[in-house]
Amino acid sequence: MARMPLIAGNWKMYKTEEQSEDYIQALLPRVSSVETVDVAICVPFTDLRAMIDSARGSRVEVYAQNMHHEVEGAYTGEISPPMLSELDARGVVLGHSERRTLFGETDKALALKVPAALEAGLVPILCVGETEAERDNDDTDRKLRQQIKDDLAGVAPERLAEVVIAYEPIWAIGTGRVATAEQAQEAIAFIRALVGDRDKQAAEQLRILYGGSVKPENAAELLALPDVDGALVGGASLEAESFAAIIAAAESAPR
Ligand code: PGA
């Protein structure tokens, strides 16, 4: 079965609840006829309930951007998997490079978070990717191999296909410097092969997104690549119009 593309907007720390309401009212009519692409917005915790209520019955799924791996406990300021699933969040972004570099998120933590998300019925979008220095030093494959191995270590083979992976070269995030089609396809095919070393069938089924300066102008080329199953979009997801244009590009991409 063909993999359904997923276009996920990562809002980061943007939009109050009031701003998020304006956004979803602008987005819903623009995606009402979408049939062949899954659409997600990954929103701040404080926007979750409002966005889940407003998007109910539409094609737009609502994800969180982080969570703790424990079900409950003395972890001031943290949010647990059941807290997200009780709200009907569809999933959660895990291991975004901003969380790794600015907030000390480790592969060890991710090895616990990814299975904890699945356990709670949440779809994890696991982000991986190399720095500019790692790419320049031909270290990209090593970095991806290590992240995929460590971060998915706790996921049983029969659940691997439920994970979404986002390949986000760190040098392309928020910089306007998008990976070339060749770089994106090569890295994502490599990640698929790494998953295939664990489980061949899961590797065929699991979706791998590209992220890093995806815009309406470059989306069509990236989304037509054979191993690219969608995009994780930061800046260009903040306006309903440009996000909808990327979703439209995914709808018309040859699969
Ligand atoms: P960008 O962000 O599209 O603004 O580069 C992507 C991301 O951080 O997921």
Tab-separated table of C-alpha atoms and ligand atoms in Angstrom:
chain	number	residue	atom	x	y	z
A	1	MET	CA	0.000	0.000	0.000
A	2	ALA	CA	1.276	3.457	-0.886
A	3	ARG	CA	2.297	5.695	1.981
A	4	MET	CA	-0.087	8.623	2.588
A	5	PRO	CA	1.909	11.863	2.533
A	6	LEU	CA	1.846	13.963	5.708
A	7	ILE	CA	2.284	17.722	5.754
A	8	ALA	CA	2.866	18.851	9.337
A	9	GLY	CA	3.189	22.484	10.397
A	10	ASN	CA	5.479	23.069	13.360
A	11	TRP	CA	4.397	26.351	14.905
A	12	LYS	CA	7.185	26.362	17.509
A	13	MET	CA	6.527	29.050	20.165
A	14	TYR	CA	4.161	31.082	18.012
A	15	LYS	CA	0.437	31.882	18.355
A	16	THR	CA	-1.653	32.595	21.423
A	17	GLU	CA	-4.983	30.801	21.611
A	18	GLU	CA	-6.733	33.769	20.022
A	19	GLN	CA	-4.243	33.852	17.147
A	20	SER	CA	-4.563	30.100	16.686
A	21	GLU	CA	-8.348	30.421	16.295
A	22	ASP	CA	-7.949	32.986	13.512
A	23	TYR	CA	-5.470	30.680	11.820
A	24	ILE	CA	-7.611	27.530	11.912
A	25	GLN	CA	-10.630	29.428	10.587
A	26	ALA	CA	-8.458	30.521	7.654
A	27	LEU	CA	-6.960	27.064	7.124
A	28	LEU	CA	-10.071	24.843	7.271
A	29	PRO	CA	-11.789	26.137	4.101
A	30	ARG	CA	-8.467	25.925	2.241
A	31	VAL	CA	-8.071	22.212	3.000
A	32	SER	CA	-11.697	21.086	2.878
A	33	SER	CA	-11.261	19.288	-0.442
A	34	VAL	CA	-7.939	17.616	0.405
A	35	GLU	CA	-8.189	13.836	0.119
A	36	THR	CA	-4.809	12.317	-0.504
A	37	VAL	CA	-2.646	14.094	2.084
A	38	ASP	CA	-2.712	13.936	5.879
A	39	VAL	CA	-2.485	17.406	7.426
A	40	ALA	CA	-1.212	18.210	10.917
A	41	ILE	CA	-0.464	21.283	12.979
A	42	CYS	CA	1.986	20.915	15.878
A	43	VAL	CA	0.996	23.594	18.353
A	44	PRO	CA	2.020	24.952	21.779
A	45	PHE	CA	0.435	23.113	24.710
A	46	THR	CA	-1.809	26.092	25.482
A	47	ASP	CA	-3.388	25.926	21.998
A	48	LEU	CA	-4.068	22.188	22.000
A	49	ARG	CA	-7.594	22.092	23.371
A	50	ALA	CA	-8.862	24.963	21.213
A	51	MET	CA	-7.255	23.585	18.050
A	52	ILE	CA	-8.480	20.041	18.668
A	53	ASP	CA	-12.042	21.330	19.165
A	54	SER	CA	-11.911	23.595	16.128
A	55	ALA	CA	-10.357	20.985	13.833
A	56	ARG	CA	-12.644	18.120	14.884
A	57	GLY	CA	-14.285	16.493	11.872
A	58	SER	CA	-11.815	18.108	9.453
A	59	ARG	CA	-8.697	16.745	7.820
A	60	VAL	CA	-6.434	18.675	10.207
A	61	GLU	CA	-4.842	16.635	12.996
A	62	VAL	CA	-3.365	18.352	16.027
A	63	TYR	CA	-0.007	17.401	17.531
A	64	ALA	CA	1.989	18.622	20.543
A	65	GLN	CA	5.656	19.606	20.233
A	66	ASN	CA	7.185	17.761	23.198
A	67	MET	CA	6.295	15.567	26.184
A	68	HIS	CA	7.848	13.761	29.144
A	69	HIS	CA	8.102	9.980	28.965
A	70	GLU	CA	6.595	9.250	32.388
A	71	VAL	CA	2.852	8.868	32.875
A	72	GLU	CA	2.979	11.124	35.956
A	73	GLY	CA	5.429	12.234	38.612
A	74	ALA	CA	7.298	15.060	40.282
A	75	TYR	CA	8.480	16.753	37.058
A	76	THR	CA	7.610	20.427	37.406
A	77	GLY	CA	6.677	22.040	34.111
A	78	GLU	CA	6.387	18.801	32.145
A	79	ILE	CA	3.425	17.272	30.277
A	80	SER	CA	2.787	13.510	30.169
A	81	PRO	CA	1.647	11.229	27.312
A	82	PRO	CA	-1.815	10.531	28.836
A	83	MET	CA	-2.349	14.276	29.320
A	84	LEU	CA	-1.979	14.642	25.542
A	85	SER	CA	-4.021	11.602	24.573
A	86	GLU	CA	-6.861	12.580	26.898
A	87	LEU	CA	-7.127	15.828	24.947
A	88	ASP	CA	-7.309	13.789	21.702
A	89	ALA	CA	-3.971	15.039	20.423
A	90	ARG	CA	-3.067	12.863	17.437
A	91	GLY	CA	0.643	12.816	18.204
A	92	VAL	CA	3.743	14.652	19.298
A	93	VAL	CA	6.958	15.998	17.770
A	94	LEU	CA	9.964	14.480	19.549
A	95	GLY	CA	13.647	15.357	19.364
A	96	HIS	CA	13.341	18.534	17.312
A	97	SER	CA	16.824	20.002	16.910
A	98	GLU	CA	15.792	23.108	18.849
A	99	ARG	CA	14.912	20.874	21.809
A	100	ARG	CA	18.161	18.989	21.407
A	101	THR	CA	20.420	22.029	21.185
A	102	LEU	CA	18.597	24.625	23.311
A	103	PHE	CA	17.016	22.380	25.953
A	104	GLY	CA	19.431	19.486	26.246
A	105	GLU	CA	17.145	16.763	24.875
A	106	THR	CA	19.226	13.589	24.592
A	107	ASP	CA	19.000	10.405	22.565
A	108	LYS	CA	18.655	8.610	25.897
A	109	ALA	CA	15.519	10.604	26.685
A	110	LEU	CA	14.166	9.992	23.183
A	111	ALA	CA	14.663	6.252	23.559
A	112	LEU	CA	12.088	6.500	26.352
A	113	LYS	CA	9.825	9.126	24.799
A	114	VAL	CA	9.183	7.435	21.435
A	115	PRO	CA	7.800	4.175	22.912
A	116	ALA	CA	5.939	6.156	25.604
A	117	ALA	CA	4.136	8.116	22.867
A	118	LEU	CA	3.108	4.916	21.060
A	119	GLU	CA	1.987	3.370	24.329
A	120	ALA	CA	-0.337	6.362	24.884
A	121	GLY	CA	-1.775	6.113	21.380
A	122	LEU	CA	0.140	9.132	20.075
A	123	VAL	CA	1.946	9.240	16.731
A	124	PRO	CA	5.555	10.301	17.363
A	125	ILE	CA	7.232	12.518	14.755
A	126	LEU	CA	10.872	11.832	15.552
A	127	CYS	CA	13.271	14.487	14.213
A	128	VAL	CA	16.809	13.591	13.197
A	129	GLY	CA	19.472	15.415	11.217
A	130	GLU	CA	23.060	16.536	10.986
A	131	THR	CA	24.732	19.876	11.689
A	132	GLU	CA	26.527	21.800	8.976
A	133	ALA	CA	29.910	20.726	10.376
A	134	GLU	CA	28.844	17.082	10.341
A	135	ARG	CA	27.789	17.344	6.695
A	136	ASP	CA	31.031	19.098	5.757
A	137	ASN	CA	33.018	16.334	7.481
A	138	ASP	CA	31.111	13.545	5.705
A	139	ASP	CA	29.673	12.616	9.045
A	140	THR	CA	26.000	12.702	8.024
A	141	ASP	CA	25.536	8.934	7.711
A	142	ARG	CA	27.191	8.256	11.049
A	143	LYS	CA	25.005	10.839	12.801
A	144	LEU	CA	21.792	9.522	11.242
A	145	ARG	CA	22.745	5.907	11.990
A	146	GLN	CA	23.386	6.767	15.627
A	147	GLN	CA	20.175	8.787	16.074
A	148	ILE	CA	17.968	6.173	14.409
A	149	LYS	CA	19.559	3.350	16.389
A	150	ASP	CA	19.401	5.104	19.772
A	151	ASP	CA	16.086	6.931	19.458
A	152	LEU	CA	14.148	3.908	18.165
A	153	ALA	CA	15.841	1.364	20.426
A	154	GLY	CA	12.778	1.014	22.658
A	155	VAL	CA	10.277	0.512	19.815
A	156	ALA	CA	9.267	-3.083	19.075
A	157	PRO	CA	9.600	-4.079	15.380
A	158	GLU	CA	5.833	-4.529	15.037
A	159	ARG	CA	5.254	-0.883	16.031
A	160	LEU	CA	8.056	0.729	14.006
A	161	ALA	CA	5.765	1.478	11.058
A	162	GLU	CA	3.640	3.752	13.265
A	163	VAL	CA	6.528	6.154	13.868
A	164	VAL	CA	6.954	9.139	11.559
A	165	ILE	CA	10.542	10.280	11.067
A	166	ALA	CA	11.411	13.830	10.011
A	167	TYR	CA	14.812	14.283	8.421
A	168	GLU	CA	15.765	17.867	9.208
A	169	PRO	CA	19.316	18.922	8.360
A	170	ILE	CA	20.009	21.458	11.086
A	171	TRP	CA	21.706	23.836	8.656
A	172	ALA	CA	18.442	24.085	6.709
A	173	ILE	CA	16.127	24.896	9.642
A	174	GLY	CA	14.942	28.487	9.629
A	175	THR	CA	17.839	29.508	7.401
A	176	GLY	CA	16.156	29.613	3.995
A	177	ARG	CA	18.858	27.154	2.867
A	178	VAL	CA	16.875	24.149	1.727
A	179	ALA	CA	18.585	20.815	1.082
A	180	THR	CA	18.885	19.979	-2.603
A	181	ALA	CA	16.527	17.344	-3.922
A	182	GLU	CA	19.486	14.999	-4.200
A	183	GLN	CA	20.581	15.564	-0.588
A	184	ALA	CA	17.056	15.092	0.743
A	185	GLN	CA	16.395	11.932	-1.262
A	186	GLU	CA	19.775	10.426	-0.390
A	187	ALA	CA	19.479	11.030	3.360
A	188	ILE	CA	15.882	9.864	3.526
A	189	ALA	CA	16.572	6.706	1.502
A	190	PHE	CA	19.473	6.058	3.883
A	191	ILE	CA	17.172	6.433	6.906
A	192	ARG	CA	14.673	4.051	5.295
A	193	ALA	CA	17.450	1.512	4.787
A	194	LEU	CA	18.458	1.872	8.457
A	195	VAL	CA	14.899	1.132	9.532
A	196	GLY	CA	14.951	-1.757	7.046
A	197	ASP	CA	17.874	-3.281	8.919
A	198	ARG	CA	15.467	-3.607	11.863
A	199	ASP	CA	12.361	-4.565	9.891
A	200	LYS	CA	11.922	-4.633	6.112
A	201	GLN	CA	8.146	-4.282	6.094
A	202	ALA	CA	8.167	-1.402	8.587
A	203	ALA	CA	10.684	0.443	6.402
A	204	GLU	CA	8.311	0.214	3.439
A	205	GLN	CA	5.349	1.447	5.479
A	206	LEU	CA	6.828	4.150	7.693
A	207	ARG	CA	6.640	7.753	6.605
A	208	ILE	CA	9.758	9.892	6.426
A	209	LEU	CA	9.329	13.643	6.044
A	210	TYR	CA	11.776	16.298	4.936
A	211	GLY	CA	12.052	19.462	7.050
A	212	GLY	CA	14.137	22.602	6.719
A	213	SER	CA	13.062	25.775	4.881
A	214	VAL	CA	10.191	24.107	3.021
A	215	LYS	CA	8.215	26.829	1.220
A	216	PRO	CA	5.443	26.859	-1.385
A	217	GLU	CA	8.142	27.553	-4.027
A	218	ASN	CA	10.290	24.484	-3.300
A	219	ALA	CA	7.676	22.039	-1.976
A	220	ALA	CA	6.705	20.443	-5.294
A	221	GLU	CA	10.250	19.342	-6.119
A	222	LEU	CA	10.897	17.899	-2.643
A	223	LEU	CA	7.537	16.162	-2.392
A	224	ALA	CA	7.971	14.431	-5.743
A	225	LEU	CA	11.049	12.552	-4.503
A	226	PRO	CA	10.434	8.801	-4.210
A	227	ASP	CA	11.361	8.411	-0.519
A	228	VAL	CA	9.992	11.743	0.728
A	229	ASP	CA	6.567	11.164	2.298
A	230	GLY	CA	5.770	14.735	3.233
A	231	ALA	CA	7.215	17.698	5.060
A	232	LEU	CA	7.657	19.193	8.506
A	233	VAL	CA	7.202	22.899	7.909
A	234	GLY	CA	8.226	25.628	10.351
A	235	GLY	CA	8.134	29.250	9.194
A	236	ALA	CA	5.919	28.673	6.159
A	237	SER	CA	3.266	26.946	8.298
A	238	LEU	CA	2.569	30.098	10.307
A	239	GLU	CA	0.371	31.621	7.597
A	240	ALA	CA	-2.643	29.542	6.552
A	241	GLU	CA	-2.195	30.583	2.930
A	242	SER	CA	1.393	29.408	2.506
A	243	PHE	CA	0.761	26.244	4.530
A	244	ALA	CA	-2.244	25.438	2.323
A	245	ALA	CA	-0.094	25.999	-0.772
A	246	ILE	CA	2.383	23.373	0.480
A	247	ILE	CA	-0.504	20.950	1.161
A	248	ALA	CA	-1.758	21.588	-2.384
A	249	ALA	CA	1.717	20.820	-3.741
A	250	ALA	CA	1.636	17.497	-1.876
A	251	GLU	CA	-1.803	16.713	-3.338
A	252	SER	CA	-0.584	17.177	-6.868
A	253	ALA	CA	2.854	15.570	-6.419
A	254	PRO	CA	3.348	12.449	-8.518
A	255	ARG	CA	3.419	9.387	-6.229
B	1	PGA	P1	11.661	25.876	8.935
B	1	PGA	O1	11.586	24.926	10.240
B	1	PGA	O2	10.647	25.313	7.964
B	1	PGA	O3	11.289	27.228	9.441
B	1	PGA	O4	13.040	25.763	8.417
B	1	PGA	C1	11.439	23.536	10.128
B	1	PGA	C2	11.394	22.916	11.493
B	1	PGA	O5	12.051	23.444	12.412
B	1	PGA	O6	10.715	21.897	11.701
